[in-house]
XYZ file of C-alpha atoms in Angstrom:
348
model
C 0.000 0.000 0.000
C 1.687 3.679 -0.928
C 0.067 6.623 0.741
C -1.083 9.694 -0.967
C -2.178 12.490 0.505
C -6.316 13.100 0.587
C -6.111 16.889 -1.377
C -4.203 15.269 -4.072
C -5.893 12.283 -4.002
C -9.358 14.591 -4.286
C -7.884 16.632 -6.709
C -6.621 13.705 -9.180
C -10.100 12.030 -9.258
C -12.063 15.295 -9.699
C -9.742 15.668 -13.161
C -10.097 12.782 -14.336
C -13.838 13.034 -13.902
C -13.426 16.374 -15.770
C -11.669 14.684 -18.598
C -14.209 12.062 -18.959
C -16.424 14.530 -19.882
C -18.665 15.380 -16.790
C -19.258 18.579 -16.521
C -17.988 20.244 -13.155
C -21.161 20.023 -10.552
C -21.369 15.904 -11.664
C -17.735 15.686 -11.605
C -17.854 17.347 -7.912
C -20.789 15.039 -6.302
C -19.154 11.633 -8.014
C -15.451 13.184 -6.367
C -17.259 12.893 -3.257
C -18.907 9.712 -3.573
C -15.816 7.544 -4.265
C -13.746 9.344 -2.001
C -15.840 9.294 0.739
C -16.082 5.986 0.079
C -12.460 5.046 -0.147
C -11.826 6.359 3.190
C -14.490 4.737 4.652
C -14.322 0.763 3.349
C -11.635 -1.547 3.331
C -9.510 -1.954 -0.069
C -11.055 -5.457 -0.768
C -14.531 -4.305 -0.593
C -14.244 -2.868 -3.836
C -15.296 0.681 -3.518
C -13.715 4.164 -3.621
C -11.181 5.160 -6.696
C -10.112 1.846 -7.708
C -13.557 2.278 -9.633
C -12.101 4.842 -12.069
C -11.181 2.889 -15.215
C -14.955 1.636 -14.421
C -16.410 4.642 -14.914
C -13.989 5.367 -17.830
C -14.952 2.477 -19.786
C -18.653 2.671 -18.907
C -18.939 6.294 -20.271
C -16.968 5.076 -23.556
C -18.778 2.542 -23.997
C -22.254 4.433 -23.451
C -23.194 2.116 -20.290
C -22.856 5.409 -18.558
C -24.704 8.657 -19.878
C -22.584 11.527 -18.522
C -25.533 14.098 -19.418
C -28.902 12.128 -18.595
C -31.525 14.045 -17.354
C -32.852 13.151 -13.701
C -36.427 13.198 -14.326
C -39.413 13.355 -11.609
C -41.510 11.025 -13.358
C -44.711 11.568 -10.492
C -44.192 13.144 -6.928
C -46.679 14.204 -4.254
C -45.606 16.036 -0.813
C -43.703 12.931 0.259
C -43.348 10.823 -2.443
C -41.419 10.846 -5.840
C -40.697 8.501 -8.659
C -37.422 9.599 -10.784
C -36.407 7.732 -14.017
C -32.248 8.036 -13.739
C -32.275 7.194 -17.497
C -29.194 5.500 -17.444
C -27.042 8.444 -15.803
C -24.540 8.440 -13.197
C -25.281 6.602 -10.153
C -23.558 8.900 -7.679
C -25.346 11.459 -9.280
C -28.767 10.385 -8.805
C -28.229 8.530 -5.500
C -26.941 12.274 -4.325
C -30.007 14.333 -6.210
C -32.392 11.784 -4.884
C -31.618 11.225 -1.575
C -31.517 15.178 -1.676
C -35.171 15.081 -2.593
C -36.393 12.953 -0.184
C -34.787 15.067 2.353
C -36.790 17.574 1.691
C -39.908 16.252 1.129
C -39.557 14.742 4.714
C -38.661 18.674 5.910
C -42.664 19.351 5.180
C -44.329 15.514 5.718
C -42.068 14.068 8.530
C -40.803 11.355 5.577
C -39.651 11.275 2.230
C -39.662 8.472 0.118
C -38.015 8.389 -3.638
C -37.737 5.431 -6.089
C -35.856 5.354 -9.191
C -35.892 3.040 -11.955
C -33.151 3.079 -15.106
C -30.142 3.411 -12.677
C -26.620 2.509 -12.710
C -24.080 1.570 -9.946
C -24.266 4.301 -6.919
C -21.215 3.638 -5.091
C -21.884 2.626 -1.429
C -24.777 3.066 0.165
C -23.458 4.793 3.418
C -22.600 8.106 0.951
C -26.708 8.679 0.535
C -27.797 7.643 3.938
C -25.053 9.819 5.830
C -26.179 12.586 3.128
C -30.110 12.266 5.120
C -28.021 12.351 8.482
C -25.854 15.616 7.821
C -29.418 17.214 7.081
C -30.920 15.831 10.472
C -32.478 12.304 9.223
C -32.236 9.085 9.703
C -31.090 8.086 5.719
C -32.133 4.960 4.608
C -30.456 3.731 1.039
C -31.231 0.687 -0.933
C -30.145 -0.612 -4.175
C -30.596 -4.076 -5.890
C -28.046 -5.564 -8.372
C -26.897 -8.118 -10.538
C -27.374 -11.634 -9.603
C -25.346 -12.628 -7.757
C -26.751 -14.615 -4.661
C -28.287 -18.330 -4.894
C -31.435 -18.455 -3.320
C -31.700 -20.423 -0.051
C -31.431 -24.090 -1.375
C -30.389 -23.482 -4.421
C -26.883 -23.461 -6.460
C -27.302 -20.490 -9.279
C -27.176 -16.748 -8.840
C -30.863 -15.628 -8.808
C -31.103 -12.197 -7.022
C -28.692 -9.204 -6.028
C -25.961 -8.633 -3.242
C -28.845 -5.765 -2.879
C -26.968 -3.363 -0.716
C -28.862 -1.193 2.517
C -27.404 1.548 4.639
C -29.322 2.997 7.551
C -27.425 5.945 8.975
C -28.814 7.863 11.896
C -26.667 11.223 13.785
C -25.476 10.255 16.909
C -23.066 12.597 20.071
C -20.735 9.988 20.151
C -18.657 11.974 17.425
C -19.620 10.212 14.529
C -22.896 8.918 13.063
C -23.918 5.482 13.718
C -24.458 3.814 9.893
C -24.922 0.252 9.327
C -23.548 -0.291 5.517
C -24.066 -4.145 3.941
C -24.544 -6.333 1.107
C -27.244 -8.756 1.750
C -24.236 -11.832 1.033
C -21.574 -12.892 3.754
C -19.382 -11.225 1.652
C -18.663 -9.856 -2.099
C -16.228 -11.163 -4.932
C -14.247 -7.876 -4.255
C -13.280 -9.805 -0.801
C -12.652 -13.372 -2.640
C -10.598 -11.454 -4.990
C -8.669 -9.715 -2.443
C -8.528 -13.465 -0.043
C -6.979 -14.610 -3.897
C -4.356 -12.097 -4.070
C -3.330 -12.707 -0.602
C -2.987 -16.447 -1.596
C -5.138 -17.011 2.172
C -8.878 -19.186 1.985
C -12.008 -17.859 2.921
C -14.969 -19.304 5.196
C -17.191 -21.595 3.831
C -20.417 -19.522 4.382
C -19.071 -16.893 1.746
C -20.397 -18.595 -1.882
C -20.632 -21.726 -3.972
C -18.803 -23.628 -6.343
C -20.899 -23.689 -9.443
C -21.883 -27.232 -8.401
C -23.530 -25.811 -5.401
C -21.002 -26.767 -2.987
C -19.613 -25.102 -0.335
C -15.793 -24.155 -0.999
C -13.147 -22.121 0.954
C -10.894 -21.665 -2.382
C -11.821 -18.508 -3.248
C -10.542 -19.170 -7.407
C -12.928 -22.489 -7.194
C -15.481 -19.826 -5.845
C -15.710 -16.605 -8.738
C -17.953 -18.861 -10.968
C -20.887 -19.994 -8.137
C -22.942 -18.287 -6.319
C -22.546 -15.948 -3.117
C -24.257 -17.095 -0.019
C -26.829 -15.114 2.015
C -26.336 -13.566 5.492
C -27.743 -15.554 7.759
C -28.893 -18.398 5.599
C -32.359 -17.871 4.437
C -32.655 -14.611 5.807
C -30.020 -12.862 3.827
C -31.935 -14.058 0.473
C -35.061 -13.264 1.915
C -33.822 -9.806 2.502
C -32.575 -9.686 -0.966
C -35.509 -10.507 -2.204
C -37.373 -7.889 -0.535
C -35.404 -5.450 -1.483
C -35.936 -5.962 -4.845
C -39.773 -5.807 -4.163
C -39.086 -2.479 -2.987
C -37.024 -0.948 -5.702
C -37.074 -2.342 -8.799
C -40.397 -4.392 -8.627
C -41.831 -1.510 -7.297
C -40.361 1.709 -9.140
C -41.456 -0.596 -12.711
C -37.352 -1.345 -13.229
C -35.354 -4.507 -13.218
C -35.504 -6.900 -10.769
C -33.961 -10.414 -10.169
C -31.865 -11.678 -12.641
C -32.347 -8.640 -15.324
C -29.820 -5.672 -13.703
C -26.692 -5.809 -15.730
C -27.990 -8.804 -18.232
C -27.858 -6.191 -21.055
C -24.094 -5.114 -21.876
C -25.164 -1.414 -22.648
C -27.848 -1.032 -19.753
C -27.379 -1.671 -15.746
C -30.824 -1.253 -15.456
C -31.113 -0.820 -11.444
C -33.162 0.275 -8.894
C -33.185 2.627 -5.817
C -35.261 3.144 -2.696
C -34.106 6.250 -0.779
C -35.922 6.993 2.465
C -35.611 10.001 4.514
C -37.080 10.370 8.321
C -37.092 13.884 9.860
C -36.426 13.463 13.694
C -36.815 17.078 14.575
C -40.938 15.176 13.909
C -40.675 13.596 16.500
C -38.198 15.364 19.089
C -35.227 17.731 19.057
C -32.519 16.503 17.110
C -30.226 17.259 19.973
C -32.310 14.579 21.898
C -32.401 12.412 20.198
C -28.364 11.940 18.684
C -28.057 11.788 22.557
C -30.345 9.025 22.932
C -28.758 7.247 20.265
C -25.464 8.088 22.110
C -26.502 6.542 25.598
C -27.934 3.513 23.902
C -24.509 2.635 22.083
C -22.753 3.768 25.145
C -24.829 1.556 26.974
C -23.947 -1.844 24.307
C -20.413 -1.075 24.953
C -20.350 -1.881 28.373
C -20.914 -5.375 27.387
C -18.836 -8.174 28.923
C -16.573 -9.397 26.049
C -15.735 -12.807 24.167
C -12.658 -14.094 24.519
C -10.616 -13.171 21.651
C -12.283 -9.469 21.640
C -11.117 -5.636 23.131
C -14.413 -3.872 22.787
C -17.640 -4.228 21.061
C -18.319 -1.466 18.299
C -21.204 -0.071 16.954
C -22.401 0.216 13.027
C -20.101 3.014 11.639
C -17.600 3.100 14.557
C -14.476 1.131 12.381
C -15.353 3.381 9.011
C -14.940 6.542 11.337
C -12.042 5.831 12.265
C -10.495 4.819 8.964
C -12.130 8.057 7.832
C -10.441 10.001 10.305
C -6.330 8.074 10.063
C -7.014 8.665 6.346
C -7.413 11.883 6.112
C -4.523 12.629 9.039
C -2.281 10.651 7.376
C -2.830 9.497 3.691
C -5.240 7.369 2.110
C -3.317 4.044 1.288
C -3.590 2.822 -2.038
C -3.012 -0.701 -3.841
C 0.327 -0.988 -5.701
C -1.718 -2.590 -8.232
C -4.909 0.312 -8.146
C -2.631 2.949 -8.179
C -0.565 1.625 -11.435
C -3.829 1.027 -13.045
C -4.955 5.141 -11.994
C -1.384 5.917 -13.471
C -2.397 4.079 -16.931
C -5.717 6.508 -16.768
C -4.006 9.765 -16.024
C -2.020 8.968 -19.583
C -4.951 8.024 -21.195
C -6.832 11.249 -20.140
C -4.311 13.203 -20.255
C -4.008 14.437 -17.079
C -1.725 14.905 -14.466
C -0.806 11.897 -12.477
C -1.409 11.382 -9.050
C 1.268 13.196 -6.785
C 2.736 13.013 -3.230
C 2.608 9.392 -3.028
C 4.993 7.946 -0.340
Protein backbone atom coordinates (compact mmCIF):
# COMPACT_ATOMS: atom_id res chain seq x y z
CA UNK A 1 0.00 0.00 0.00
CA UNK A 2 1.69 3.68 -0.93
CA UNK A 3 0.07 6.62 0.74
CA UNK A 4 -1.08 9.69 -0.97
CA UNK A 5 -2.18 12.49 0.50
CA UNK A 6 -6.32 13.10 0.59
CA UNK A 7 -6.11 16.89 -1.38
CA UNK A 8 -4.20 15.27 -4.07
CA UNK A 9 -5.89 12.28 -4.00
CA UNK A 10 -9.36 14.59 -4.29
CA UNK A 11 -7.88 16.63 -6.71
CA UNK A 12 -6.62 13.70 -9.18
CA UNK A 13 -10.10 12.03 -9.26
CA UNK A 14 -12.06 15.29 -9.70
CA UNK A 15 -9.74 15.67 -13.16
CA UNK A 16 -10.10 12.78 -14.34
CA UNK A 17 -13.84 13.03 -13.90
CA UNK A 18 -13.43 16.37 -15.77
CA UNK A 19 -11.67 14.68 -18.60
CA UNK A 20 -14.21 12.06 -18.96
CA UNK A 21 -16.42 14.53 -19.88
CA UNK A 22 -18.67 15.38 -16.79
CA UNK A 23 -19.26 18.58 -16.52
CA UNK A 24 -17.99 20.24 -13.16
CA UNK A 25 -21.16 20.02 -10.55
CA UNK A 26 -21.37 15.90 -11.66
CA UNK A 27 -17.73 15.69 -11.60
CA UNK A 28 -17.85 17.35 -7.91
CA UNK A 29 -20.79 15.04 -6.30
CA UNK A 30 -19.15 11.63 -8.01
CA UNK A 31 -15.45 13.18 -6.37
CA UNK A 32 -17.26 12.89 -3.26
CA UNK A 33 -18.91 9.71 -3.57
CA UNK A 34 -15.82 7.54 -4.27
CA UNK A 35 -13.75 9.34 -2.00
CA UNK A 36 -15.84 9.29 0.74
CA UNK A 37 -16.08 5.99 0.08
CA UNK A 38 -12.46 5.05 -0.15
CA UNK A 39 -11.83 6.36 3.19
CA UNK A 40 -14.49 4.74 4.65
CA UNK A 41 -14.32 0.76 3.35
CA UNK A 42 -11.63 -1.55 3.33
CA UNK A 43 -9.51 -1.95 -0.07
CA UNK A 44 -11.06 -5.46 -0.77
CA UNK A 45 -14.53 -4.30 -0.59
CA UNK A 46 -14.24 -2.87 -3.84
CA UNK A 47 -15.30 0.68 -3.52
CA UNK A 48 -13.72 4.16 -3.62
CA UNK A 49 -11.18 5.16 -6.70
CA UNK A 50 -10.11 1.85 -7.71
CA UNK A 51 -13.56 2.28 -9.63
CA UNK A 52 -12.10 4.84 -12.07
CA UNK A 53 -11.18 2.89 -15.21
CA UNK A 54 -14.96 1.64 -14.42
CA UNK A 55 -16.41 4.64 -14.91
CA UNK A 56 -13.99 5.37 -17.83
CA UNK A 57 -14.95 2.48 -19.79
CA UNK A 58 -18.65 2.67 -18.91
CA UNK A 59 -18.94 6.29 -20.27
CA UNK A 60 -16.97 5.08 -23.56
CA UNK A 61 -18.78 2.54 -24.00
CA UNK A 62 -22.25 4.43 -23.45
CA UNK A 63 -23.19 2.12 -20.29
CA UNK A 64 -22.86 5.41 -18.56
CA UNK A 65 -24.70 8.66 -19.88
CA UNK A 66 -22.58 11.53 -18.52
CA UNK A 67 -25.53 14.10 -19.42
CA UNK A 68 -28.90 12.13 -18.59
CA UNK A 69 -31.52 14.04 -17.35
CA UNK A 70 -32.85 13.15 -13.70
CA UNK A 71 -36.43 13.20 -14.33
CA UNK A 72 -39.41 13.35 -11.61
CA UNK A 73 -41.51 11.03 -13.36
CA UNK A 74 -44.71 11.57 -10.49
CA UNK A 75 -44.19 13.14 -6.93
CA UNK A 76 -46.68 14.20 -4.25
CA UNK A 77 -45.61 16.04 -0.81
CA UNK A 78 -43.70 12.93 0.26
CA UNK A 79 -43.35 10.82 -2.44
CA UNK A 80 -41.42 10.85 -5.84
CA UNK A 81 -40.70 8.50 -8.66
CA UNK A 82 -37.42 9.60 -10.78
CA UNK A 83 -36.41 7.73 -14.02
CA UNK A 84 -32.25 8.04 -13.74
CA UNK A 85 -32.27 7.19 -17.50
CA UNK A 86 -29.19 5.50 -17.44
CA UNK A 87 -27.04 8.44 -15.80
CA UNK A 88 -24.54 8.44 -13.20
CA UNK A 89 -25.28 6.60 -10.15
CA UNK A 90 -23.56 8.90 -7.68
CA UNK A 91 -25.35 11.46 -9.28
CA UNK A 92 -28.77 10.38 -8.80
CA UNK A 93 -28.23 8.53 -5.50
CA UNK A 94 -26.94 12.27 -4.32
CA UNK A 95 -30.01 14.33 -6.21
CA UNK A 96 -32.39 11.78 -4.88
CA UNK A 97 -31.62 11.22 -1.58
CA UNK A 98 -31.52 15.18 -1.68
CA UNK A 99 -35.17 15.08 -2.59
CA UNK A 100 -36.39 12.95 -0.18
CA UNK A 101 -34.79 15.07 2.35
CA UNK A 102 -36.79 17.57 1.69
CA UNK A 103 -39.91 16.25 1.13
CA UNK A 104 -39.56 14.74 4.71
CA UNK A 105 -38.66 18.67 5.91
CA UNK A 106 -42.66 19.35 5.18
CA UNK A 107 -44.33 15.51 5.72
CA UNK A 108 -42.07 14.07 8.53
CA UNK A 109 -40.80 11.35 5.58
CA UNK A 110 -39.65 11.28 2.23
CA UNK A 111 -39.66 8.47 0.12
CA UNK A 112 -38.02 8.39 -3.64
CA UNK A 113 -37.74 5.43 -6.09
CA UNK A 114 -35.86 5.35 -9.19
CA UNK A 115 -35.89 3.04 -11.96
CA UNK A 116 -33.15 3.08 -15.11
CA UNK A 117 -30.14 3.41 -12.68
CA UNK A 118 -26.62 2.51 -12.71
CA UNK A 119 -24.08 1.57 -9.95
CA UNK A 120 -24.27 4.30 -6.92
CA UNK A 121 -21.22 3.64 -5.09
CA UNK A 122 -21.88 2.63 -1.43
CA UNK A 123 -24.78 3.07 0.16
CA UNK A 124 -23.46 4.79 3.42
CA UNK A 125 -22.60 8.11 0.95
CA UNK A 126 -26.71 8.68 0.54
CA UNK A 127 -27.80 7.64 3.94
CA UNK A 128 -25.05 9.82 5.83
CA UNK A 129 -26.18 12.59 3.13
CA UNK A 130 -30.11 12.27 5.12
CA UNK A 131 -28.02 12.35 8.48
CA UNK A 132 -25.85 15.62 7.82
CA UNK A 133 -29.42 17.21 7.08
CA UNK A 134 -30.92 15.83 10.47
CA UNK A 135 -32.48 12.30 9.22
CA UNK A 136 -32.24 9.08 9.70
CA UNK A 137 -31.09 8.09 5.72
CA UNK A 138 -32.13 4.96 4.61
CA UNK A 139 -30.46 3.73 1.04
CA UNK A 140 -31.23 0.69 -0.93
CA UNK A 141 -30.14 -0.61 -4.18
CA UNK A 142 -30.60 -4.08 -5.89
CA UNK A 143 -28.05 -5.56 -8.37
CA UNK A 144 -26.90 -8.12 -10.54
CA UNK A 145 -27.37 -11.63 -9.60
CA UNK A 146 -25.35 -12.63 -7.76
CA UNK A 147 -26.75 -14.62 -4.66
CA UNK A 148 -28.29 -18.33 -4.89
CA UNK A 149 -31.43 -18.45 -3.32
CA UNK A 150 -31.70 -20.42 -0.05
CA UNK A 151 -31.43 -24.09 -1.37
CA UNK A 152 -30.39 -23.48 -4.42
CA UNK A 153 -26.88 -23.46 -6.46
CA UNK A 154 -27.30 -20.49 -9.28
CA UNK A 155 -27.18 -16.75 -8.84
CA UNK A 156 -30.86 -15.63 -8.81
CA UNK A 157 -31.10 -12.20 -7.02
CA UNK A 158 -28.69 -9.20 -6.03
CA UNK A 159 -25.96 -8.63 -3.24
CA UNK A 160 -28.85 -5.76 -2.88
CA UNK A 161 -26.97 -3.36 -0.72
CA UNK A 162 -28.86 -1.19 2.52
CA UNK A 163 -27.40 1.55 4.64
CA UNK A 164 -29.32 3.00 7.55
CA UNK A 165 -27.43 5.94 8.98
CA UNK A 166 -28.81 7.86 11.90
CA UNK A 167 -26.67 11.22 13.79
CA UNK A 168 -25.48 10.25 16.91
CA UNK A 169 -23.07 12.60 20.07
CA UNK A 170 -20.74 9.99 20.15
CA UNK A 171 -18.66 11.97 17.42
CA UNK A 172 -19.62 10.21 14.53
CA UNK A 173 -22.90 8.92 13.06
CA UNK A 174 -23.92 5.48 13.72
CA UNK A 175 -24.46 3.81 9.89
CA UNK A 176 -24.92 0.25 9.33
CA UNK A 177 -23.55 -0.29 5.52
CA UNK A 178 -24.07 -4.14 3.94
CA UNK A 179 -24.54 -6.33 1.11
CA UNK A 180 -27.24 -8.76 1.75
CA UNK A 181 -24.24 -11.83 1.03
CA UNK A 182 -21.57 -12.89 3.75
CA UNK A 183 -19.38 -11.22 1.65
CA UNK A 184 -18.66 -9.86 -2.10
CA UNK A 185 -16.23 -11.16 -4.93
CA UNK A 186 -14.25 -7.88 -4.26
CA UNK A 187 -13.28 -9.80 -0.80
CA UNK A 188 -12.65 -13.37 -2.64
CA UNK A 189 -10.60 -11.45 -4.99
CA UNK A 190 -8.67 -9.72 -2.44
CA UNK A 191 -8.53 -13.47 -0.04
CA UNK A 192 -6.98 -14.61 -3.90
CA UNK A 193 -4.36 -12.10 -4.07
CA UNK A 194 -3.33 -12.71 -0.60
CA UNK A 195 -2.99 -16.45 -1.60
CA UNK A 196 -5.14 -17.01 2.17
CA UNK A 197 -8.88 -19.19 1.98
CA UNK A 198 -12.01 -17.86 2.92
CA UNK A 199 -14.97 -19.30 5.20
CA UNK A 200 -17.19 -21.59 3.83
CA UNK A 201 -20.42 -19.52 4.38
CA UNK A 202 -19.07 -16.89 1.75
CA UNK A 203 -20.40 -18.60 -1.88
CA UNK A 204 -20.63 -21.73 -3.97
CA UNK A 205 -18.80 -23.63 -6.34
CA UNK A 206 -20.90 -23.69 -9.44
CA UNK A 207 -21.88 -27.23 -8.40
CA UNK A 208 -23.53 -25.81 -5.40
CA UNK A 209 -21.00 -26.77 -2.99
CA UNK A 210 -19.61 -25.10 -0.33
CA UNK A 211 -15.79 -24.16 -1.00
CA UNK A 212 -13.15 -22.12 0.95
CA UNK A 213 -10.89 -21.66 -2.38
CA UNK A 214 -11.82 -18.51 -3.25
CA UNK A 215 -10.54 -19.17 -7.41
CA UNK A 216 -12.93 -22.49 -7.19
CA UNK A 217 -15.48 -19.83 -5.85
CA UNK A 218 -15.71 -16.61 -8.74
CA UNK A 219 -17.95 -18.86 -10.97
CA UNK A 220 -20.89 -19.99 -8.14
CA UNK A 221 -22.94 -18.29 -6.32
CA UNK A 222 -22.55 -15.95 -3.12
CA UNK A 223 -24.26 -17.10 -0.02
CA UNK A 224 -26.83 -15.11 2.02
CA UNK A 225 -26.34 -13.57 5.49
CA UNK A 226 -27.74 -15.55 7.76
CA UNK A 227 -28.89 -18.40 5.60
CA UNK A 228 -32.36 -17.87 4.44
CA UNK A 229 -32.65 -14.61 5.81
CA UNK A 230 -30.02 -12.86 3.83
CA UNK A 231 -31.93 -14.06 0.47
CA UNK A 232 -35.06 -13.26 1.92
CA UNK A 233 -33.82 -9.81 2.50
CA UNK A 234 -32.58 -9.69 -0.97
CA UNK A 235 -35.51 -10.51 -2.20
CA UNK A 236 -37.37 -7.89 -0.54
CA UNK A 237 -35.40 -5.45 -1.48
CA UNK A 238 -35.94 -5.96 -4.85
CA UNK A 239 -39.77 -5.81 -4.16
CA UNK A 240 -39.09 -2.48 -2.99
CA UNK A 241 -37.02 -0.95 -5.70
CA UNK A 242 -37.07 -2.34 -8.80
CA UNK A 243 -40.40 -4.39 -8.63
CA UNK A 244 -41.83 -1.51 -7.30
CA UNK A 245 -40.36 1.71 -9.14
CA UNK A 246 -41.46 -0.60 -12.71
CA UNK A 247 -37.35 -1.34 -13.23
CA UNK A 248 -35.35 -4.51 -13.22
CA UNK A 249 -35.50 -6.90 -10.77
CA UNK A 250 -33.96 -10.41 -10.17
CA UNK A 251 -31.87 -11.68 -12.64
CA UNK A 252 -32.35 -8.64 -15.32
CA UNK A 253 -29.82 -5.67 -13.70
CA UNK A 254 -26.69 -5.81 -15.73
CA UNK A 255 -27.99 -8.80 -18.23
CA UNK A 256 -27.86 -6.19 -21.05
CA UNK A 257 -24.09 -5.11 -21.88
CA UNK A 258 -25.16 -1.41 -22.65
CA UNK A 259 -27.85 -1.03 -19.75
CA UNK A 260 -27.38 -1.67 -15.75
CA UNK A 261 -30.82 -1.25 -15.46
CA UNK A 262 -31.11 -0.82 -11.44
CA UNK A 263 -33.16 0.28 -8.89
CA UNK A 264 -33.18 2.63 -5.82
CA UNK A 265 -35.26 3.14 -2.70
CA UNK A 266 -34.11 6.25 -0.78
CA UNK A 267 -35.92 6.99 2.46
CA UNK A 268 -35.61 10.00 4.51
CA UNK A 269 -37.08 10.37 8.32
CA UNK A 270 -37.09 13.88 9.86
CA UNK A 271 -36.43 13.46 13.69
CA UNK A 272 -36.82 17.08 14.57
CA UNK A 273 -40.94 15.18 13.91
CA UNK A 274 -40.68 13.60 16.50
CA UNK A 275 -38.20 15.36 19.09
CA UNK A 276 -35.23 17.73 19.06
CA UNK A 277 -32.52 16.50 17.11
CA UNK A 278 -30.23 17.26 19.97
CA UNK A 279 -32.31 14.58 21.90
CA UNK A 280 -32.40 12.41 20.20
CA UNK A 281 -28.36 11.94 18.68
CA UNK A 282 -28.06 11.79 22.56
CA UNK A 283 -30.34 9.02 22.93
CA UNK A 284 -28.76 7.25 20.26
CA UNK A 285 -25.46 8.09 22.11
CA UNK A 286 -26.50 6.54 25.60
CA UNK A 287 -27.93 3.51 23.90
CA UNK A 288 -24.51 2.64 22.08
CA UNK A 289 -22.75 3.77 25.15
CA UNK A 290 -24.83 1.56 26.97
CA UNK A 291 -23.95 -1.84 24.31
CA UNK A 292 -20.41 -1.08 24.95
CA UNK A 293 -20.35 -1.88 28.37
CA UNK A 294 -20.91 -5.37 27.39
CA UNK A 295 -18.84 -8.17 28.92
CA UNK A 296 -16.57 -9.40 26.05
CA UNK A 297 -15.74 -12.81 24.17
CA UNK A 298 -12.66 -14.09 24.52
CA UNK A 299 -10.62 -13.17 21.65
CA UNK A 300 -12.28 -9.47 21.64
CA UNK A 301 -11.12 -5.64 23.13
CA UNK A 302 -14.41 -3.87 22.79
CA UNK A 303 -17.64 -4.23 21.06
CA UNK A 304 -18.32 -1.47 18.30
CA UNK A 305 -21.20 -0.07 16.95
CA UNK A 306 -22.40 0.22 13.03
CA UNK A 307 -20.10 3.01 11.64
CA UNK A 308 -17.60 3.10 14.56
CA UNK A 309 -14.48 1.13 12.38
CA UNK A 310 -15.35 3.38 9.01
CA UNK A 311 -14.94 6.54 11.34
CA UNK A 312 -12.04 5.83 12.26
CA UNK A 313 -10.50 4.82 8.96
CA UNK A 314 -12.13 8.06 7.83
CA UNK A 315 -10.44 10.00 10.31
CA UNK A 316 -6.33 8.07 10.06
CA UNK A 317 -7.01 8.67 6.35
CA UNK A 318 -7.41 11.88 6.11
CA UNK A 319 -4.52 12.63 9.04
CA UNK A 320 -2.28 10.65 7.38
CA UNK A 321 -2.83 9.50 3.69
CA UNK A 322 -5.24 7.37 2.11
CA UNK A 323 -3.32 4.04 1.29
CA UNK A 324 -3.59 2.82 -2.04
CA UNK A 325 -3.01 -0.70 -3.84
CA UNK A 326 0.33 -0.99 -5.70
CA UNK A 327 -1.72 -2.59 -8.23
CA UNK A 328 -4.91 0.31 -8.15
CA UNK A 329 -2.63 2.95 -8.18
CA UNK A 330 -0.57 1.63 -11.44
CA UNK A 331 -3.83 1.03 -13.04
CA UNK A 332 -4.96 5.14 -11.99
CA UNK A 333 -1.38 5.92 -13.47
CA UNK A 334 -2.40 4.08 -16.93
CA UNK A 335 -5.72 6.51 -16.77
CA UNK A 336 -4.01 9.76 -16.02
CA UNK A 337 -2.02 8.97 -19.58
CA UNK A 338 -4.95 8.02 -21.19
CA UNK A 339 -6.83 11.25 -20.14
CA UNK A 340 -4.31 13.20 -20.25
CA UNK A 341 -4.01 14.44 -17.08
CA UNK A 342 -1.73 14.90 -14.47
CA UNK A 343 -0.81 11.90 -12.48
CA UNK A 344 -1.41 11.38 -9.05
CA UNK A 345 1.27 13.20 -6.78
CA UNK A 346 2.74 13.01 -3.23
CA UNK A 347 2.61 9.39 -3.03
CA UNK A 348 4.99 7.95 -0.34
Amino acid sequence: MIRVPLARLTTFVRSAFRAMGLDEASADLTTHALIYSELRFHPGQGQGVRRLPAYQDRIARGVLDKAAPFEVLKESPALALVDGHNGLGSVIGIKAMRLAVSKSKVCGIGVVNVRNGTHYGSSAVHANQAVEAGCIGLAFTNAGPEMAAFGGATAMVGTNPWAIGAPSDLGFPVILDIALTTAGKGMMRWHAREGRKMPLDWALTPEGLETDDPEAAMAGALLGIGEYKGYGLSLMTDAMTGVLSGGAFGRKPYSDPLRQDVSHTFIAIDIDWFMPLGDYARRLGDLARDIKTSKLRPGFKEVLVPGELEHRRLSEKTANGVPIDRVVLNELRALAKDLAIAPIEGAT
